[in-house]
Every structure is written in structure tokens, then in C-alpha cells.
Amino acid sequence: MSTSEATVLTRAEQLGGRLAAQRLNRNLTQRQLADNAAVALNTLRRLEDGDNVSLDTLIRVLEALGLGDRLEALAPPADVRPVDRVRIAAGSERKRASGAGQEPPTPWSWSDDQ
């Protein structure tokens, strides 16, 4: 097992333990929280044990515990405007046509020759 895998497992176990502590602070049983979060009891147990569960499950449990607003701290919104996203994706801004290489227009005049 690599160091990064061990770190992920440790953090998952810590997060699960913290969620269990939050549940207990609210005097909820695992069954009550599972029902409130609309997840299976075994899924909640796996989450509290630090096992792999879906992101959907984590969000449901956080919302049921009243901690949904803390998700902003995990990934705060970036201050990038939509226009900037397009420019970043394009790699550079579009340049205006300079008109170089075009023939100059014929001057207009009043003439009976036409």
C-alpha cells in the first residue's frame, strides 16, 4: 500500500469518526440518521467506519446532520468569470482582422464614363 493510499484511508476513517461523533452529539441512532438521510443503514455504518461510499451518500448524511453548508469549505467557489473560462480554454484571445493584404477600394467619383 502506498503512502497516499494509507493517507486516504486514515482521513476516511477520521471523517467517519467525526460524522459518528456529530450523530451522537445530536442524540441520533444510526438507524435514525440513515432514515433521515435516505440511505441504507449498512451504508451509513460503512461511512462511519471510513469505508468507501458514494459522494451522494456523504452529501445526504451531511445534510441530515445539518452540516450541508460546510461543503463550501471543501471546495470554495473560484472567482473566475465565465468569459475568463472561455479565454483560458481557447488559450488566447481572438485577434481582429487587420485588413492587411487586401486591395484598397476603388475611389468613387462622379463620372460619365460608366
Tab-separated table of C-alpha atoms in Angstrom:
chain	number	residue	atom	x	y	z
A	1	MET	CA	0.000	0.000	0.000
A	2	SER	CA	1.431	3.366	-0.998
A	3	THR	CA	1.734	6.326	1.323
A	4	SER	CA	-1.041	8.215	-0.457
A	5	GLU	CA	-3.402	5.221	-0.139
A	6	ALA	CA	-2.645	4.999	3.569
A	7	THR	CA	-3.293	8.727	3.929
A	8	VAL	CA	-6.640	8.421	2.165
A	9	LEU	CA	-7.673	5.517	4.386
A	10	THR	CA	-6.628	7.390	7.529
A	11	ARG	CA	-8.522	10.508	6.504
A	12	ALA	CA	-11.596	8.480	5.568
A	13	GLU	CA	-11.562	6.818	8.992
A	14	GLN	CA	-11.159	10.206	10.695
A	15	LEU	CA	-14.035	11.680	8.698
A	16	GLY	CA	-16.231	8.689	9.508
A	17	GLY	CA	-15.406	9.046	13.197
A	18	ARG	CA	-16.233	12.747	13.116
A	19	LEU	CA	-19.559	12.066	11.435
A	20	ALA	CA	-20.354	9.441	14.072
A	21	ALA	CA	-19.497	11.988	16.792
A	22	GLN	CA	-21.779	14.571	15.158
A	23	ARG	CA	-24.571	11.991	15.083
A	24	LEU	CA	-24.061	11.145	18.737
A	25	ASN	CA	-23.976	14.867	19.693
A	26	ARG	CA	-27.450	15.101	18.189
A	27	ASN	CA	-28.613	12.009	20.136
A	28	LEU	CA	-29.400	10.120	16.927
A	29	THR	CA	-29.070	6.405	16.397
A	30	GLN	CA	-27.522	5.106	13.215
A	31	ARG	CA	-30.967	3.967	12.095
A	32	GLN	CA	-32.489	7.407	12.689
A	33	LEU	CA	-29.731	9.158	10.759
A	34	ALA	CA	-29.903	6.626	7.951
A	35	ASP	CA	-33.665	7.186	7.685
A	36	ASN	CA	-33.273	10.979	7.805
A	37	ALA	CA	-30.576	10.850	5.120
A	38	ALA	CA	-32.491	8.314	2.996
A	39	VAL	CA	-29.563	5.899	2.907
A	40	ALA	CA	-29.313	2.259	3.896
A	41	LEU	CA	-28.248	1.532	7.467
A	42	ASN	CA	-25.302	-0.582	6.271
A	43	THR	CA	-24.179	2.288	4.020
A	44	LEU	CA	-24.159	4.671	6.976
A	45	ARG	CA	-22.189	2.135	9.006
A	46	ARG	CA	-19.624	1.855	6.205
A	47	LEU	CA	-19.341	5.660	6.055
A	48	GLU	CA	-18.774	5.913	9.808
A	49	ASP	CA	-16.175	3.116	9.589
A	50	GLY	CA	-14.290	5.067	6.910
A	51	ASP	CA	-15.121	2.657	4.118
A	52	ASN	CA	-15.718	3.779	0.549
A	53	VAL	CA	-19.208	5.168	-0.074
A	54	SER	CA	-20.612	7.403	-2.786
A	55	LEU	CA	-20.368	11.160	-2.759
A	56	ASP	CA	-24.157	11.205	-2.862
A	57	THR	CA	-24.241	9.327	0.461
A	58	LEU	CA	-21.797	11.732	2.079
A	59	ILE	CA	-23.832	14.748	0.955
A	60	ARG	CA	-27.107	13.186	2.161
A	61	VAL	CA	-25.642	12.442	5.597
A	62	LEU	CA	-24.126	15.922	5.911
A	63	GLU	CA	-27.478	17.487	5.002
A	64	ALA	CA	-29.322	15.254	7.502
A	65	LEU	CA	-26.867	16.335	10.211
A	66	GLY	CA	-27.376	19.986	9.304
A	67	LEU	CA	-23.816	20.285	8.032
A	68	GLY	CA	-24.546	20.736	4.326
A	69	ASP	CA	-23.351	24.334	4.416
A	70	ARG	CA	-19.863	23.092	5.312
A	71	LEU	CA	-19.433	21.645	1.835
A	72	GLU	CA	-18.434	25.131	0.663
A	73	ALA	CA	-15.296	24.826	2.798
A	74	LEU	CA	-14.223	21.686	0.914
A	75	ALA	CA	-14.191	23.411	-2.453
A	76	PRO	CA	-14.811	27.130	-2.223
A	77	PRO	CA	-16.174	28.733	-5.360
A	78	ALA	CA	-13.469	30.087	-7.629
A	79	ASP	CA	-13.574	33.722	-8.631
A	80	VAL	CA	-13.374	33.027	-12.353
A	81	ARG	CA	-15.837	34.748	-14.640
A	82	PRO	CA	-17.434	32.682	-17.438
A	83	VAL	CA	-15.729	34.874	-20.036
A	84	ASP	CA	-12.363	34.110	-18.459
A	85	ARG	CA	-13.105	30.386	-18.605
A	86	VAL	CA	-13.639	30.652	-22.358
A	87	ARG	CA	-10.401	32.593	-22.781
A	88	ILE	CA	-8.477	30.073	-20.715
A	89	ALA	CA	-9.940	27.189	-22.708
A	90	ALA	CA	-9.146	28.874	-26.030
A	91	GLY	CA	-5.575	29.525	-24.985
A	92	SER	CA	-5.522	33.070	-26.252
A	93	GLU	CA	-7.838	35.852	-27.246
A	94	ARG	CA	-9.039	36.126	-30.810
A	95	LYS	CA	-7.394	38.860	-32.833
A	96	ARG	CA	-9.175	41.245	-35.138
A	97	ALA	CA	-8.524	41.030	-38.810
A	98	SER	CA	-6.048	43.731	-39.742
A	99	GLY	CA	-7.097	44.046	-43.357
A	100	ALA	CA	-3.501	43.569	-44.470
A	101	GLY	CA	-3.163	42.032	-47.881
A	102	GLN	CA	-6.439	43.397	-49.224
A	103	GLU	CA	-6.598	45.630	-52.254
A	104	PRO	CA	-7.564	49.221	-51.479
A	105	PRO	CA	-11.080	50.088	-52.608
A	106	THR	CA	-11.504	51.983	-55.885
A	107	PRO	CA	-12.243	55.642	-55.138
A	108	TRP	CA	-15.744	56.725	-56.020
A	109	SER	CA	-16.274	59.650	-58.319
A	110	TRP	CA	-18.943	61.317	-60.474
A	111	SER	CA	-18.146	60.244	-63.894
A	112	ASP	CA	-19.945	59.993	-67.240
A	113	ASP	CA	-17.561	57.237	-68.382
A	114	GLN	CA	-19.652	54.434	-66.942
